[in-house]
C-alpha positions as YAML, in Angstrom:
chain: A
units: angstrom
residues:
- id: 1
  name: MET
  ca: [-0.04, 0.10, -0.38]
- id: 2
  name: GLU
  ca: [3.03, 2.36, 0.96]
- id: 3
  name: ILE
  ca: [6.57, 1.53, 0.09]
- id: 4
  name: ASN
  ca: [9.22, 4.17, 1.01]
- id: 5
  name: ARG
  ca: [12.88, 4.37, 0.73]
- id: 6
  name: VAL
  ca: [15.19, 5.39, 3.73]
- id: 7
  name: ALA
  ca: [18.25, 6.30, 4.38]
- id: 8
  name: LYS
  ca: [20.46, 4.88, 6.90]
- id: 9
  name: VAL
  ca: [24.09, 7.10, 7.08]
- id: 10
  name: VAL
  ca: [27.30, 5.47, 7.84]
- id: 11
  name: LYS
  ca: [31.25, 6.27, 7.53]
- id: 12
  name: GLY
  ca: [30.90, 5.60, 4.02]
- id: 13
  name: GLY
  ca: [28.01, 7.61, 3.19]
- id: 14
  name: ARG
  ca: [24.56, 6.24, 3.26]
- id: 15
  name: ARG
  ca: [22.55, 2.58, 2.88]
- id: 16
  name: PHE
  ca: [19.42, 2.48, 1.41]
- id: 17
  name: SER
  ca: [16.67, 0.27, 2.07]
- id: 18
  name: PHE
  ca: [13.08, -0.21, 2.02]
- id: 19
  name: THR
  ca: [9.90, -0.34, 3.53]
- id: 20
  name: ALA
  ca: [6.85, -1.33, 3.01]
- id: 21
  name: LEU
  ca: [3.25, -0.95, 4.57]
- id: 22
  name: VAL
  ca: [0.91, -3.96, 3.63]
- id: 23
  name: VAL
  ca: [-2.85, -4.55, 4.25]
- id: 24
  name: VAL
  ca: [-4.20, -7.94, 3.98]
- id: 25
  name: GLY
  ca: [-7.87, -8.98, 3.96]
- id: 26
  name: ASP
  ca: [-10.35, -11.78, 2.74]
- id: 27
  name: GLU
  ca: [-13.14, -8.92, 2.13]
- id: 28
  name: ARG
  ca: [-15.50, -10.32, 4.24]
- id: 29
  name: ASP
  ca: [-14.62, -9.56, 7.66]
- id: 30
  name: LEU
  ca: [-10.78, -10.57, 8.17]
- id: 31
  name: VAL
  ca: [-8.23, -7.75, 7.71]
- id: 32
  name: GLY
  ca: [-4.73, -7.47, 9.21]
- id: 33
  name: VAL
  ca: [-1.92, -4.72, 8.50]
- id: 34
  name: GLY
  ca: [1.98, -5.26, 8.35]
- id: 35
  name: TYR
  ca: [5.18, -3.15, 8.34]
- id: 36
  name: GLY
  ca: [8.38, -4.56, 6.52]
- id: 37
  name: LYS
  ca: [11.65, -3.31, 5.87]
- id: 38
  name: ALA
  ca: [14.61, -4.49, 3.67]
- id: 39
  name: ASN
  ca: [17.15, -4.23, 1.26]
- id: 40
  name: GLU
  ca: [14.75, -5.02, -1.56]
- id: 41
  name: VAL
  ca: [11.34, -4.27, -1.98]
- id: 42
  name: PRO
  ca: [9.73, -7.54, -2.83]
- id: 43
  name: LEU
  ca: [11.69, -8.94, 0.34]
- id: 44
  name: ALA
  ca: [10.04, -5.77, 2.52]
- id: 45
  name: ILE
  ca: [6.38, -6.51, 0.93]
- id: 46
  name: GLN
  ca: [7.06, -10.28, 1.90]
- id: 47
  name: LYS
  ca: [8.02, -9.25, 5.24]
- id: 48
  name: GLY
  ca: [5.31, -6.75, 5.85]
- id: 49
  name: VAL
  ca: [2.28, -9.69, 4.35]
- id: 50
  name: GLU
  ca: [3.91, -12.27, 6.58]
- id: 51
  name: ARG
  ca: [3.25, -9.86, 9.77]
- id: 52
  name: ALA
  ca: [-0.02, -8.46, 8.55]
- id: 53
  name: LYS
  ca: [-1.49, -12.35, 8.43]
- id: 54
  name: LYS
  ca: [-0.40, -12.81, 11.81]
- id: 55
  name: ASP
  ca: [-2.35, -9.66, 13.14]
- id: 56
  name: LEU
  ca: [-5.40, -10.36, 11.25]
- id: 57
  name: PHE
  ca: [-8.70, -9.85, 13.35]
- id: 58
  name: ARG
  ca: [-12.25, -10.44, 12.88]
- id: 59
  name: VAL
  ca: [-14.54, -6.75, 12.41]
- id: 60
  name: PRO
  ca: [-18.31, -6.69, 13.58]
- id: 61
  name: ARG
  ca: [-20.34, -5.60, 10.66]
- id: 62
  name: HIS
  ca: [-24.12, -4.63, 10.33]
- id: 63
  name: GLY
  ca: [-25.20, -5.87, 6.85]
- id: 64
  name: SER
  ca: [-22.32, -4.02, 4.57]
- id: 65
  name: SER
  ca: [-21.49, -1.33, 7.43]
- id: 66
  name: ILE
  ca: [-20.30, -1.35, 10.60]
- id: 67
  name: THR
  ca: [-22.32, -1.68, 13.70]
- id: 68
  name: HIS
  ca: [-22.03, 1.92, 15.56]
- id: 69
  name: GLN
  ca: [-19.74, 5.33, 15.30]
- id: 70
  name: THR
  ca: [-16.30, 5.29, 16.37]
- id: 71
  name: THR
  ca: [-13.37, 7.14, 16.93]
- id: 72
  name: GLY
  ca: [-9.56, 5.19, 16.17]
- id: 73
  name: VAL
  ca: [-6.81, 6.57, 17.94]
- id: 74
  name: PHE
  ca: [-2.97, 5.87, 17.18]
- id: 75
  name: GLY
  ca: [-0.35, 8.40, 17.97]
- id: 76
  name: SER
  ca: [-0.99, 11.92, 16.48]
- id: 77
  name: GLY
  ca: [-3.58, 10.05, 13.97]
- id: 78
  name: ARG
  ca: [-7.40, 10.03, 14.67]
- id: 79
  name: VAL
  ca: [-9.65, 8.36, 12.52]
- id: 80
  name: LEU
  ca: [-13.75, 8.82, 12.64]
- id: 81
  name: LEU
  ca: [-15.84, 5.83, 11.22]
- id: 82
  name: LYS
  ca: [-19.36, 6.23, 11.23]
- id: 83
  name: PRO
  ca: [-22.14, 3.61, 9.63]
- id: 84
  name: ALA
  ca: [-23.52, 4.45, 6.36]
- id: 85
  name: ALA
  ca: [-26.98, 3.62, 4.67]
- id: 86
  name: PRO
  ca: [-26.52, 1.16, 1.92]
- id: 87
  name: GLY
  ca: [-25.38, 2.31, -1.32]
- id: 88
  name: THR
  ca: [-23.60, 5.05, 0.22]
- id: 89
  name: GLY
  ca: [-20.38, 3.23, -0.66]
- id: 90
  name: VAL
  ca: [-17.02, 4.07, 0.78]
- id: 91
  name: ILE
  ca: [-16.33, 7.55, 1.64]
- id: 92
  name: ALA
  ca: [-12.49, 7.23, 2.61]
- id: 93
  name: GLY
  ca: [-9.11, 7.68, 0.84]
- id: 94
  name: GLY
  ca: [-5.78, 6.58, 0.85]
- id: 95
  name: GLY
  ca: [-4.94, 3.86, 3.74]
- id: 96
  name: VAL
  ca: [-8.30, 4.26, 5.38]
- id: 97
  name: ARG
  ca: [-9.94, 3.08, 2.06]
- id: 98
  name: ALA
  ca: [-7.85, -0.01, 1.49]
- id: 99
  name: VAL
  ca: [-8.12, -1.28, 5.21]
- id: 100
  name: LEU
  ca: [-12.01, -0.53, 4.92]
- id: 101
  name: GLU
  ca: [-12.60, -2.46, 1.35]
- id: 102
  name: LEU
  ca: [-10.14, -5.48, 2.56]
- id: 103
  name: ALA
  ca: [-12.57, -5.64, 5.82]
- id: 104
  name: GLY
  ca: [-15.64, -6.16, 3.50]
- id: 105
  name: ILE
  ca: [-17.25, -2.82, 4.04]
- id: 106
  name: HIS
  ca: [-19.28, -1.47, 1.65]
- id: 107
  name: ASP
  ca: [-21.20, 1.84, 3.29]
- id: 108
  name: ILE
  ca: [-19.41, 4.11, 5.38]
- id: 109
  name: LEU
  ca: [-18.34, 7.70, 6.12]
- id: 110
  name: SER
  ca: [-14.93, 8.44, 7.45]
- id: 111
  name: LYS
  ca: [-12.92, 11.74, 8.25]
- id: 112
  name: SER
  ca: [-9.25, 11.86, 9.15]
- id: 113
  name: LEU
  ca: [-8.88, 14.44, 12.35]
- id: 114
  name: GLY
  ca: [-5.01, 14.35, 13.04]
- id: 115
  name: THR
  ca: [-2.09, 13.45, 10.84]
- id: 116
  name: GLN
  ca: [-1.99, 12.34, 7.18]
- id: 117
  name: ASN
  ca: [1.19, 10.00, 8.28]
- id: 118
  name: PRO
  ca: [-0.08, 6.92, 6.21]
- id: 119
  name: ILE
  ca: [1.58, 4.79, 8.90]
- id: 120
  name: ASN
  ca: [-0.57, 6.33, 11.76]
- id: 121
  name: LEU
  ca: [-3.85, 6.85, 9.73]
- id: 122
  name: VAL
  ca: [-3.75, 2.72, 9.12]
- id: 123
  name: LYS
  ca: [-2.96, 1.82, 12.48]
- id: 124
  name: ALA
  ca: [-5.64, 4.52, 14.13]
- id: 125
  name: THR
  ca: [-8.40, 2.79, 11.49]
- id: 126
  name: VAL
  ca: [-7.29, -0.75, 12.68]
- id: 127
  name: ALA
  ca: [-7.77, 0.24, 16.57]
- id: 128
  name: GLY
  ca: [-11.45, 2.08, 15.49]
- id: 129
  name: LEU
  ca: [-12.32, -1.38, 14.16]
- id: 130
  name: GLN
  ca: [-11.11, -3.53, 16.82]
- id: 131
  name: GLY
  ca: [-13.24, -1.25, 19.24]
- id: 132
  name: LEU
  ca: [-16.19, -1.85, 17.54]
- id: 133
  name: ARG
  ca: [-18.68, -4.24, 19.53]
- id: 134
  name: THR
  ca: [-21.39, -6.67, 18.79]
- id: 135
  name: PRO
  ca: [-25.00, -6.04, 19.57]
- id: 136
  name: ASP
  ca: [-24.36, -9.75, 21.58]
- id: 137
  name: GLU
  ca: [-21.78, -7.99, 23.45]
- id: 138
  name: VAL
  ca: [-23.64, -4.79, 24.37]
- id: 139
  name: ALA
  ca: [-26.46, -6.86, 25.83]
- id: 140
  name: GLN
  ca: [-24.86, -8.83, 28.00]
- id: 141
  name: LEU
  ca: [-22.62, -5.88, 29.34]
- id: 142
  name: ARG
  ca: [-25.95, -3.96, 30.24]
- id: 143
  name: GLY
  ca: [-28.13, -7.41, 31.27]
- id: 144
  name: VAL
  ca: [-30.81, -6.77, 28.43]
- id: 145
  name: SER
  ca: [-31.95, -8.53, 25.55]
- id: 146
  name: ILE
  ca: [-30.28, -8.07, 21.90]
- id: 147
  name: ASN
  ca: [-33.82, -6.65, 20.93]
- id: 148
  name: MET
  ca: [-33.59, -4.03, 23.48]
- id: 149
  name: VAL
  ca: [-30.29, -2.70, 22.03]
- id: 150
  name: LEU
  ca: [-31.44, -3.23, 18.84]
- id: 151
  name: GLY
  ca: [-34.52, -1.09, 19.41]
- id: 152
  name: LEU
  ca: [-36.56, -3.85, 18.10]
- id: 153
  name: GLY
  ca: [-39.06, -3.98, 20.79]
- id: 154
  name: GLY
  ca: [-39.35, -5.21, 24.31]
- id: 155
  name: ASP
  ca: [-40.47, -2.83, 27.99]
- id: 156
  name: ALA
  ca: [-37.51, -1.49, 29.43]
- id: 157
  name: GLY
  ca: [-39.39, -1.07, 32.47]
- id: 158
  name: GLY
  ca: [-41.25, 2.42, 33.07]
- id: 159
  name: GLY
  ca: [-42.54, 2.62, 29.85]
- id: 160
  name: ALA
  ca: [-45.11, 5.13, 28.32]
- id: 161
  name: PRO
  ca: [-48.76, 4.61, 29.82]
- id: 162
  name: GLN
  ca: [-51.26, 2.52, 27.73]
- id: 163
  name: GLY
  ca: [-53.75, 4.95, 25.72]
- id: 164
  name: GLY
  ca: [-51.08, 7.14, 23.72]
- id: 165
  name: ASP
  ca: [-49.76, 10.57, 24.70]
- id: 166
  name: GLY
  ca: [-52.55, 12.66, 26.59]
- id: 167
  name: GLU
  ca: [-54.80, 9.99, 27.15]
- id: 168
  name: GLN
  ca: [-55.30, 8.98, 30.79]
- id: 169
  name: PRO
  ca: [-54.11, 5.19, 31.80]
- id: 170
  name: ALA
  ca: [-57.16, 2.89, 32.21]
- id: 171
  name: GLY
  ca: [-56.73, 2.46, 36.10]
- id: 172
  name: GLU
  ca: [-56.99, 6.30, 36.30]
- id: 173
  name: ALA
  ca: [-59.91, 6.84, 34.05]
- id: 174
  name: GLN
  ca: [-61.91, 4.32, 35.81]
- id: 175
  name: ALA
  ca: [-60.82, 6.00, 39.34]
- id: 176
  name: SER
  ca: [-62.21, 9.50, 38.02]
- id: 177
  name: GLY
  ca: [-65.26, 7.58, 36.61]
- id: 178
  name: ASP
  ca: [-65.94, 6.45, 40.30]
- id: 179
  name: GLY
  ca: [-65.32, 10.09, 41.83]
- id: 180
  name: ALA
  ca: [-67.73, 11.67, 39.87]
- id: 181
  name: GLU
  ca: [-70.36, 9.06, 40.33]
- id: 182
  name: THR
  ca: [-69.76, 9.43, 44.40]
- id: 183
  name: ALA
  ca: [-70.07, 13.02, 44.21]
- id: 184
  name: ALA
  ca: [-73.34, 12.55, 41.85]
- id: 185
  name: LEU
  ca: [-74.65, 10.29, 44.90]
- id: 186
  name: ALA
  ca: [-73.67, 12.73, 47.85]
- id: 187
  name: GLU
  ca: [-75.52, 16.02, 46.29]
- id: 188
  name: ALA
  ca: [-78.65, 13.54, 45.57]
- id: 189
  name: ASP
  ca: [-78.68, 12.94, 49.05]
- id: 190
  name: ALA
  ca: [-78.39, 16.15, 50.39]
- id: 191
  name: ALA
  ca: [-81.11, 17.22, 47.73]
- id: 192
  name: THR
  ca: [-83.56, 14.65, 49.19]
- id: 193
  name: ALA
  ca: [-82.59, 15.52, 52.80]
- id: 194
  name: GLY
  ca: [-83.33, 19.55, 52.31]
- id: 195
  name: GLU
  ca: [-87.01, 18.06, 51.04]
- id: 196
  name: SER
  ca: [-87.53, 16.55, 53.66]
- id: 197
  name: GLU
  ca: [-86.78, 19.01, 56.19]
- id: 198
  name: GLU
  ca: [-88.93, 21.35, 54.24]
- id: 199
  name: ALA
  ca: [-91.99, 19.24, 53.82]
- id: 200
  name: GLN
  ca: [-91.58, 18.65, 58.21]
- id: 201
  name: ALA
  ca: [-91.17, 22.57, 58.31]
...
């Protein structure tokens, strides 16, 4: 992904070697990053691939995007990763795009918030992807069901009263009705008592 020539200054002059930043993945959910250094470009790439294969990890996904928004930090590199609707595509550039595409992510929004150093950018992207959590993990941490985490249903306790907004719950409506009936009976009794007193007078 990135090949650079570096120099080491010795007594007789400069000795040049090459570094290679390599990303490997299966374009489904496995991805890894490696960094190799050698006197020849092919050998540097080979070393980078070998190290990347040792650091493969699985990326949690939701459809063709990631499960939630996250920010990866590595050194001075900061990368914001945000889920996107299907059809959005990979909105990223450089090393970030290579990592996301090889991880099998097809719809995502990203923004570099720090350095443009490709090594730090790639490692910040990897840190962000490694920080993602699946709905199962979040549900286990909160002690709730997966449907509640995804917002698909389930009573979280203390939900809105039945009857919709602005309507009284059934129990309160019945209680208010009973109170009105009691008041009406009391007024009728008072009127009857007044009539009987007038008749006696």
